[in-house]
Coordinates of C-alpha atoms and ligand atoms in Angstrom, one line a residue:
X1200 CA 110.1 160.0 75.1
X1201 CA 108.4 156.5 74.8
X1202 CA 104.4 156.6 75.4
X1203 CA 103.7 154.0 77.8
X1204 CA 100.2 152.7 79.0
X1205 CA 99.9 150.2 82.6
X1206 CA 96.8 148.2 82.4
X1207 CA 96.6 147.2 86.1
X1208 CA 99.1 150.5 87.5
X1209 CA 97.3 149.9 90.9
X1210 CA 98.8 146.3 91.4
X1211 CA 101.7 144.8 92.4
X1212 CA 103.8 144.7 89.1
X1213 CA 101.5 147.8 88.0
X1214 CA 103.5 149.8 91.0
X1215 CA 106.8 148.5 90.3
X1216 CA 105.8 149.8 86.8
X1217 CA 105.5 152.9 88.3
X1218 CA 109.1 152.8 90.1
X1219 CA 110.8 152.3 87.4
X1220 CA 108.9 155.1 85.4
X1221 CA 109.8 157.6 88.2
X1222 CA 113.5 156.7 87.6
X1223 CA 113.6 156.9 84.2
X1224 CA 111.1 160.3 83.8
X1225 CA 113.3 161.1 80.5
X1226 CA 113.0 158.6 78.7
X1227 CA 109.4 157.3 79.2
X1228 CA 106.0 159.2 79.7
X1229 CA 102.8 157.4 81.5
X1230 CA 100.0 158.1 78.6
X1231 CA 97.1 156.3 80.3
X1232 CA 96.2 153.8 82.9
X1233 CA 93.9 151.4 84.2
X1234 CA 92.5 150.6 88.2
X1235 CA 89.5 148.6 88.8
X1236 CA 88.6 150.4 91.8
X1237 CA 91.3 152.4 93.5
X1238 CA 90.6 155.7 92.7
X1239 CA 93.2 156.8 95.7
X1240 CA 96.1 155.7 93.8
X1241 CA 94.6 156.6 90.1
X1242 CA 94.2 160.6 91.7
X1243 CA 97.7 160.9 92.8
X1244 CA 99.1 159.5 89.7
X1245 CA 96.9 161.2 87.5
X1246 CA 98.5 164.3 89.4
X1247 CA 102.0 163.1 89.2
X1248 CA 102.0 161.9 85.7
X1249 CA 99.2 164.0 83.8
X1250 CA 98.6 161.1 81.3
X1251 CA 96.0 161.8 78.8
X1252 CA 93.4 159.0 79.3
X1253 CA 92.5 156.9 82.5
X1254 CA 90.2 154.0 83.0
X1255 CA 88.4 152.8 86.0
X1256 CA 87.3 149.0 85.3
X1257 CA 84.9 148.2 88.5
X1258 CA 80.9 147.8 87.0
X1259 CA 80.4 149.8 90.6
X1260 CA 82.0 152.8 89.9
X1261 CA 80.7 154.1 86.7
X1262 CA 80.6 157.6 86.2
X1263 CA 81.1 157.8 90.2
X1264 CA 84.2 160.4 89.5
X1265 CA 83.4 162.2 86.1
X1266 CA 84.7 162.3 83.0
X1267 CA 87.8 164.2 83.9
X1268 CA 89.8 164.7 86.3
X1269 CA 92.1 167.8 85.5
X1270 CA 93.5 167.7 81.8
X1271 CA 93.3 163.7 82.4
X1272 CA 89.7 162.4 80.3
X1273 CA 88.4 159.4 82.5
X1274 CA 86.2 156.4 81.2
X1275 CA 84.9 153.1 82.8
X1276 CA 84.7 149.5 82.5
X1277 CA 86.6 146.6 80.8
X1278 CA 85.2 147.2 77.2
X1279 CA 87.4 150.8 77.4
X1280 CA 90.7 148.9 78.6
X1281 CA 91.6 148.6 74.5
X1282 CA 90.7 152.6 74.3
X1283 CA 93.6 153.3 76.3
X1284 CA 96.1 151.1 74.7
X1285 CA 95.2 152.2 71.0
X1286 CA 96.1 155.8 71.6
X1287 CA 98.5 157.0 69.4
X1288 CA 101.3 158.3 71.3
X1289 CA 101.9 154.9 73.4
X1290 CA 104.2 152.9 71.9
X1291 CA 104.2 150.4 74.9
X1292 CA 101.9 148.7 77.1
X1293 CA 102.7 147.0 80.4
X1294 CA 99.3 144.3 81.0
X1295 CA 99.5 144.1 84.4
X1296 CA 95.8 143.2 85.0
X1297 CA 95.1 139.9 86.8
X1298 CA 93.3 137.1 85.4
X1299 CA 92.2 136.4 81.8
X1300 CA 90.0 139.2 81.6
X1301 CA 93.8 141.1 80.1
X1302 CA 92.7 139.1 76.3
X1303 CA 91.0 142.2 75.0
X1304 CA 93.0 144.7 75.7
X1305 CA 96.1 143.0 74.9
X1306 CA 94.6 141.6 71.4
X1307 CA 93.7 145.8 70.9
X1308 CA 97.5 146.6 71.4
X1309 CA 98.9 143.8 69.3
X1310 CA 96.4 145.2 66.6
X1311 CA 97.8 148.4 66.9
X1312 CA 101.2 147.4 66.5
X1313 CA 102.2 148.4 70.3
X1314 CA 105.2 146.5 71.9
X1315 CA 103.5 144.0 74.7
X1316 CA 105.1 144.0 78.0
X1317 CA 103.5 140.9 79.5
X1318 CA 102.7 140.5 83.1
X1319 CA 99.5 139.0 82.3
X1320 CA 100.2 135.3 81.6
X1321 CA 96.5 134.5 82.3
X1322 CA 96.0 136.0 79.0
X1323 CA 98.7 133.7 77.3
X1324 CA 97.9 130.4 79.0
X1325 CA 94.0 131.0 77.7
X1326 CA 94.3 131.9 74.6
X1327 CA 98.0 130.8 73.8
X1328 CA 97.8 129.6 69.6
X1329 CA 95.2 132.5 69.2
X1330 CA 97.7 135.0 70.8
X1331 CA 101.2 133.9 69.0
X1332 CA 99.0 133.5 65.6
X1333 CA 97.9 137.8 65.6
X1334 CA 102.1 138.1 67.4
X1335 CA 103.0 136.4 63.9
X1336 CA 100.8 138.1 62.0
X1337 CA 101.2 142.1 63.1
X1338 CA 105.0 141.0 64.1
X1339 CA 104.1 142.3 67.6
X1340 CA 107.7 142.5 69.9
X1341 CA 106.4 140.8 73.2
X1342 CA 108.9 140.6 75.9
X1343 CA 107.8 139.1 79.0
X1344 CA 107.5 140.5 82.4
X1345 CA 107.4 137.4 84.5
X1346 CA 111.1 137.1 85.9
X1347 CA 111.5 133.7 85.3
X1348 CA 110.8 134.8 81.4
X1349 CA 111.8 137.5 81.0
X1350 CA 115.4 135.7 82.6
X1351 CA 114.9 133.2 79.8
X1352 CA 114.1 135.3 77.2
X1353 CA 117.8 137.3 78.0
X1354 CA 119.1 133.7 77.8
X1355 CA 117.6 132.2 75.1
X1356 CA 118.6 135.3 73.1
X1357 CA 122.3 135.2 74.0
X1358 CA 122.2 131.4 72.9
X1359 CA 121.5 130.0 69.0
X1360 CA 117.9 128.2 69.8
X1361 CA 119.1 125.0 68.4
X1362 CA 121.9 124.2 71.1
X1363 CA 119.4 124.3 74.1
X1364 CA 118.3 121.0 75.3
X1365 CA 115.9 122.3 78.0
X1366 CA 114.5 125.7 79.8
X1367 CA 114.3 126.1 83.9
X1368 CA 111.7 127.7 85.3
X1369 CA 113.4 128.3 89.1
X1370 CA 109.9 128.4 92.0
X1371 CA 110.6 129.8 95.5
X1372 CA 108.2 126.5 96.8
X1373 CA 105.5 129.2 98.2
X1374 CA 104.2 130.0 101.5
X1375 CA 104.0 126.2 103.1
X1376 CA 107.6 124.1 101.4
X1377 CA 107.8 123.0 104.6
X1378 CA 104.7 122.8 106.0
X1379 CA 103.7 119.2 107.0
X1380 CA 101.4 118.0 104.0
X1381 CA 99.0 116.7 106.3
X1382 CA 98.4 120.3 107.4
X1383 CA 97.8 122.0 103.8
X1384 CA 94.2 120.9 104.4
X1385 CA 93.7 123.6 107.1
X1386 CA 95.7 126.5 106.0
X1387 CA 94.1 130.1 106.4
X1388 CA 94.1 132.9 103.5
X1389 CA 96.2 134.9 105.9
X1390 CA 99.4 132.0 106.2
X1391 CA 98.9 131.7 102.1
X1392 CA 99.3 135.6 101.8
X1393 CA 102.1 135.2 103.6
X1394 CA 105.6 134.7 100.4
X1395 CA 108.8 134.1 102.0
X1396 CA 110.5 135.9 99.1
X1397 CA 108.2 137.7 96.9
X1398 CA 105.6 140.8 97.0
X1399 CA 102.8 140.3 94.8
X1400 CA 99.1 140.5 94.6
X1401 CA 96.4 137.9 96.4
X1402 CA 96.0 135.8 93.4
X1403 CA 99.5 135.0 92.6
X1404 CA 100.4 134.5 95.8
X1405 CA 98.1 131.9 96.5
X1406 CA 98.8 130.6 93.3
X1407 CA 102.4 130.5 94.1
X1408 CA 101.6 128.5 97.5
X1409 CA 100.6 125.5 95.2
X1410 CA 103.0 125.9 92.4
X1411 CA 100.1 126.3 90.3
X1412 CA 101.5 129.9 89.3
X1413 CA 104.4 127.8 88.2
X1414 CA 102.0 125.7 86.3
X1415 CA 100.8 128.2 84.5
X1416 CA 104.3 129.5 84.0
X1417 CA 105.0 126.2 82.7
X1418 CA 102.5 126.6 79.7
X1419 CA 103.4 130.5 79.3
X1420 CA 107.1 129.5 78.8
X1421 CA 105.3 127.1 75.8
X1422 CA 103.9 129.8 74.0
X1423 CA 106.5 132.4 74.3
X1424 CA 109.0 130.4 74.0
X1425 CA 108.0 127.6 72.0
X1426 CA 109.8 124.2 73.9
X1427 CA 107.8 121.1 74.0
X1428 CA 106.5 120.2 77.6
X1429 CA 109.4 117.9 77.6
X1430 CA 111.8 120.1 77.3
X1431 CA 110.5 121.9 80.2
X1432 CA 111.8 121.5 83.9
X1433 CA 111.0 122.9 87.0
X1434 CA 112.9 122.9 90.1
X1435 CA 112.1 124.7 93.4
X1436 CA 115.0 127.4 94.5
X1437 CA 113.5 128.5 98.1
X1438 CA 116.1 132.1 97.4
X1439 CA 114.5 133.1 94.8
X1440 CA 117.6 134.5 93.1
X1441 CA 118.1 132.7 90.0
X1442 CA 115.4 132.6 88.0
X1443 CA 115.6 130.9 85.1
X1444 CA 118.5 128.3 84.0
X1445 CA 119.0 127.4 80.1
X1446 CA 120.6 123.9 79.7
X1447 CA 122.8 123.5 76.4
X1448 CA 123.3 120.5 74.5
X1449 CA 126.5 120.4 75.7
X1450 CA 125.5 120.1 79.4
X1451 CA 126.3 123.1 80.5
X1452 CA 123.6 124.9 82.4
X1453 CA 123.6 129.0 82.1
X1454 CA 121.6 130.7 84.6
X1455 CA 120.1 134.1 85.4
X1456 CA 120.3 135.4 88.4
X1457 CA 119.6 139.1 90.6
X1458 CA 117.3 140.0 93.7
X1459 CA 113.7 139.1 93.4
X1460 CA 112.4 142.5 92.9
X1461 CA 110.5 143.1 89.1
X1462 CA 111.8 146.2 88.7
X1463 CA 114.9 144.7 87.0
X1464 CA 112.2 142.7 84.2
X1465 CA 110.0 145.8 83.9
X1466 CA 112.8 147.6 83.3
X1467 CA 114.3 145.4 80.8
X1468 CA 110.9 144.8 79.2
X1469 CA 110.5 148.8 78.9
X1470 CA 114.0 149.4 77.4
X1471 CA 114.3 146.2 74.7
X1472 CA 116.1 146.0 72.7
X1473 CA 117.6 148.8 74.0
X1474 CA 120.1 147.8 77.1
X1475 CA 118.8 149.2 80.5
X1476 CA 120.9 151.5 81.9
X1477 CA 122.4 151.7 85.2
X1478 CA 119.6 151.0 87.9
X1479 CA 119.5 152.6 91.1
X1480 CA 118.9 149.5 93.1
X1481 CA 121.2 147.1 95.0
X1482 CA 123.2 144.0 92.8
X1483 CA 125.1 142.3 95.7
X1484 CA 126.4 139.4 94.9
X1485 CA 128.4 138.2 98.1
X1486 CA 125.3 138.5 100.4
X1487 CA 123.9 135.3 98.0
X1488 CA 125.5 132.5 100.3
X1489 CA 123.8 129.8 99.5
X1490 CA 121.8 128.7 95.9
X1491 CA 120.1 125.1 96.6
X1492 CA 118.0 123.5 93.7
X1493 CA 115.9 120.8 94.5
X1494 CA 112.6 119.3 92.4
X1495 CA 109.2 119.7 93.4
X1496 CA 107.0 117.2 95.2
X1497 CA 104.4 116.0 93.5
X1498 CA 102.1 115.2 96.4
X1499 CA 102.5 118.4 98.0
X1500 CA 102.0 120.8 94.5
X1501 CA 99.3 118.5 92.9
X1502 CA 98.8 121.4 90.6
X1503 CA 102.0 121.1 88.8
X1504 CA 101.4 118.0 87.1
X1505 CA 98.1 119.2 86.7
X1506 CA 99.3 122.0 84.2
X1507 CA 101.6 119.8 82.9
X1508 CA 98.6 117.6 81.8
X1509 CA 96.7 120.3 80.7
X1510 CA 99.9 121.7 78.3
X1511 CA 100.6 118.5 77.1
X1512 CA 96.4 118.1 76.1
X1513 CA 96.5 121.3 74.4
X1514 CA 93.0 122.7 72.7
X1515 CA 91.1 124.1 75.6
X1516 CA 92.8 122.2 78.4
X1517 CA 95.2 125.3 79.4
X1518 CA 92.2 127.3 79.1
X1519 CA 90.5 125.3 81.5
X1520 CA 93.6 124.6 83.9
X1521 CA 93.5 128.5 84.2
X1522 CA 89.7 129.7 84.7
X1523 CA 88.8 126.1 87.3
X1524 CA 92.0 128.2 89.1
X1525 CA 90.8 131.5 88.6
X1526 CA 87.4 130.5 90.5
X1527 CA 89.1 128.2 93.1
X1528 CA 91.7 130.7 94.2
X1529 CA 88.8 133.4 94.4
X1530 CA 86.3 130.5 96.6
X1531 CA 89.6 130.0 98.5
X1532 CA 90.4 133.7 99.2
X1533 CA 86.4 134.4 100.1
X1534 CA 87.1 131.4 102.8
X1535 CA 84.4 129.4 101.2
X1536 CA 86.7 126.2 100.4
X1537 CA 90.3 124.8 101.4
X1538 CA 93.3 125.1 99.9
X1539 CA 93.5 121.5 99.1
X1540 CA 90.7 122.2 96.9
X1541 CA 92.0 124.3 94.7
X1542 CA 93.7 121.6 92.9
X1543 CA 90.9 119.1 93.3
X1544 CA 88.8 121.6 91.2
X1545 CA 91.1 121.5 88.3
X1546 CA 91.0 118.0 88.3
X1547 CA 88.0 117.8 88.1
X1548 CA 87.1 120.3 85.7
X1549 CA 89.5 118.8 83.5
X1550 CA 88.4 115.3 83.6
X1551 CA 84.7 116.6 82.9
X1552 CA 84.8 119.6 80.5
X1553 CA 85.2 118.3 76.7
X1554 CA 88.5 119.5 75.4
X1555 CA 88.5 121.0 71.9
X1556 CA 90.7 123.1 69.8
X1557 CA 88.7 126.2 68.7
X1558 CA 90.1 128.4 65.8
X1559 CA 88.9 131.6 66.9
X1560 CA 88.5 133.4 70.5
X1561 CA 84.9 133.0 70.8
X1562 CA 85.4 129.2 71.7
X1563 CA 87.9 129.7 74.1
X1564 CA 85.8 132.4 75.4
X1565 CA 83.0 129.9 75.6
X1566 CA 85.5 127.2 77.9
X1567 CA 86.3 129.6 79.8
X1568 CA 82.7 130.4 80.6
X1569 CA 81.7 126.8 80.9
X1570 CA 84.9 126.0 83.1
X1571 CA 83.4 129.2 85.3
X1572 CA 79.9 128.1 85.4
X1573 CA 81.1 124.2 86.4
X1574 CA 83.3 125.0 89.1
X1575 CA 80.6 127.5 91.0
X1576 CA 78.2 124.6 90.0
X1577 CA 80.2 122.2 92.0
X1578 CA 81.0 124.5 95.0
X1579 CA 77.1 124.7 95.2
X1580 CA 76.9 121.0 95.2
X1581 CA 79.6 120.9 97.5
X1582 CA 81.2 117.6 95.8
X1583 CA 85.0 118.3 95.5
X1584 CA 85.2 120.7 97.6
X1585 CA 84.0 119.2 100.9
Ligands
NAP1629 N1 103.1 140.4 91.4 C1 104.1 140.0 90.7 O1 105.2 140.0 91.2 C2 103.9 139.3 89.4 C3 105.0 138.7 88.7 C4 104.8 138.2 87.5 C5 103.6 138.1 86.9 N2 102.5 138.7 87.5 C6 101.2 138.6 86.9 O2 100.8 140.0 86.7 C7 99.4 140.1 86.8 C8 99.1 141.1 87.9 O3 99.6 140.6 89.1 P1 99.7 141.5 90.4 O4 100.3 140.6 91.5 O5 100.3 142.8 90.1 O6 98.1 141.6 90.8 P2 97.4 142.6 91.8 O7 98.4 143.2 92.7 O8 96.3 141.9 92.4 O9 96.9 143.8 90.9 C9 95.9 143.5 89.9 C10 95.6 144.8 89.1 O10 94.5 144.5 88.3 C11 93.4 145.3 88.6 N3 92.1 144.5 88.6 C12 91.6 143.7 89.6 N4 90.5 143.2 89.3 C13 90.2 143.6 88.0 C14 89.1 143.5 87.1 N5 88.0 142.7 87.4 N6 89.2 144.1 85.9 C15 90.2 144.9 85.6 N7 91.3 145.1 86.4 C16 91.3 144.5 87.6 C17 93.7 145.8 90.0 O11 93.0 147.1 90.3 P3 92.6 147.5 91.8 O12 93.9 147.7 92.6 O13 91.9 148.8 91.6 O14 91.8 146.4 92.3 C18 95.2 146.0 90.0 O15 95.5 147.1 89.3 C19 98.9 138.7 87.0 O16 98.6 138.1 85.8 C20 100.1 138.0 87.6 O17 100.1 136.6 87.4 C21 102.7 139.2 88.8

């Protein structure tokens, strides 16, 4: 039985985490859990699954339901998300929080020398050199959860590194591809909650809607990976059923493809480096008609180049590109600014905040805080984002 701990269980990858646990009850035992608020979902697991520790996040709800709840002990806020990961008997944790706020948490685990299943890339984009220098140090086995790669970690590992020329990172093109440009100004939360091919949670979906998910995908991919930003390409696949393409010197290009559903990378992130076994879902690969690959544009996904920028800056920039989003997408989602102006705020956050290259996480922490503090500044000021 392998202990696993779900930082996030309540979200969208945490409750494919949770299907995939059902199927595979003898192999792998829920040991503790995290939900900001949703104390629905945390009771009926907690009854399901009987894990040892749980821990309710939301500053609101402290103490509201106890300090147990059956056999299951139950704490609160952020600062306890590293209890739950520390605990002896978990030998695996899914961080399938959103946002940046996953650092702590996921820095406790690779301390304890748990296996990282990363959903989180918030966490990687921020704090990117900090995170691969404690991976080096504690030889921590990350395996990504993202299914664009976690596809290219399955092909990059097939492949000896030096014979690829260059990694794909496949994007659906979001909610408005083929909206008319001119009409992204006046977009409601509802049409950008709306994925043609994917189920996820609010944030990533918007983030999706402007390729800026893929942006940050674009500098996660840097980290885990380690290709330059040159070596780098994305191209928009509106069937979002191959999801990450290796190119090898020799021009051949080797692709990954299944049905966009993140059970099959949870799964494969759970097992490694153990093969996972059969999965009782659907592989059908005569109802996949058509494949089309085209690249982005530029003037409708601002936000790509953006992160490109950003990677290619290094230091803080990432770090910025990722908490001017954070803010945005949360103005945008409140209905307090557009969803042109999401990327506008990056911009601009870039171009003002100082980029430097800390050594330890306190200064990213402190970017991150300044990045925060500028963008609600400028929302007040209503500059940008008029
Ligand atoms: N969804 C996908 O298919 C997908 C694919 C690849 C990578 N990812 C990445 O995985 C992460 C999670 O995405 P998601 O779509 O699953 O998000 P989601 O559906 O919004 O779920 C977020 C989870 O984080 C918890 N949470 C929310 N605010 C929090 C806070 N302030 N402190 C601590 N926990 C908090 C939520 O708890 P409550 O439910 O109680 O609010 C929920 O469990 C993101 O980094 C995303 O980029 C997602």
């Amino acid at each position: 039985m392998v202990g696993v701990s779900v930082l996030g269980i309540s979200g969208s990858v945490g409750s494919s985490t949770v299907k995939v646990l059902r199927q595979f009850r003898d192999q792998f035992s829920l040991r503790s859990f995290s939900v900001h608020s949703n104390w629905e979902i945390a009771k009926s697991l907690v009854l399901e699954f009987s894990p040892e520790v749980i821990c309710i996040t939301d500053p609101k709800l402290v103490g509201q339901f106890g300090d147990s709840f059956g056999s299951t002990k139950i704490l609160y806020g952020d600062e306890n998300l590293s209890e739950l990961v520390k605990l002896p008997n978990v030998a695996v944790v899914v961080t399938a929080v959103v946002g940046a706020r996953g650092v702590l948490p996921t820095i406790a685990a690779i301390e304890a020398g748990k296996k990282i299943a990363i959903a989180n890339k918030e966490t990687l984009v921020t704090f990117g050199p900090l995170i691969n220098q404690l991976v080096a140090k504690h030889k921590t086995l990350m395996v990504p959860v993202d299914s664009e790669h976690n596809a290219l970690f399955q092909l990059i590992e097939r492949e000896t590194r030096s014979n690829i020329r260059a990694i794909t990172l496949t994007a659906s093109g979001g909610s408005f591809r083929t909206l008319p440009i001119e009409a992204l100004e006046h977009v409601s939360v509802k049409q950008a909650l709306n994925h043609p091919t994917w189920s996820m949670g609010p944030k990533i979906t918007v983030d999706s809607a402007g390729l800026i998910n893929k942006g940050l995908e674009v500098i996660e991919a840097h980290f885990l990976f380690g290709f330059s930003f040159d070596e780098i390409e994305v191209v928009i696949h509106p069937q979002s059923l191959t999801h990450g393409i290796i190119e090898t010197l020799d021009g051949a290009c080797l692709q990954y493809t299944s049905h966009p559903d993140m059970v099959y990378p949870i799964a494969h992130s759970l097992f490694y480096p153990n093969p996972t076994p059969q999965m009782l879902i659907e592989r059908k690969p005569s109802t996949w008609k058509t494949l089309e690959f085209f690249p982005p544009d530029t003037k409708r996904y601002p936000g790509l180049d953006l992160a490109f920028q950003a990677g290619r800056a290094g230091g803080v920039a990432p770090c910025i590109y990722n908490a001017a989003n954070e803010e945005a997408v949360a103005l945008f989602l409140e209905e307090k600014i557009s969803f042109t102006t999401i990327p506008r705020l990056i911009e601009s956050a870039l171009n003002q905040i100082t980029n430097v290259f800390p050594e330890t996480l306190e200064g990213y922490l402190e970017k991150d805080k300044e990045t925060r503090n500028y963008i609600q500044k400028e929302f007040k000021k209503g500059g940008v984002t008029t």
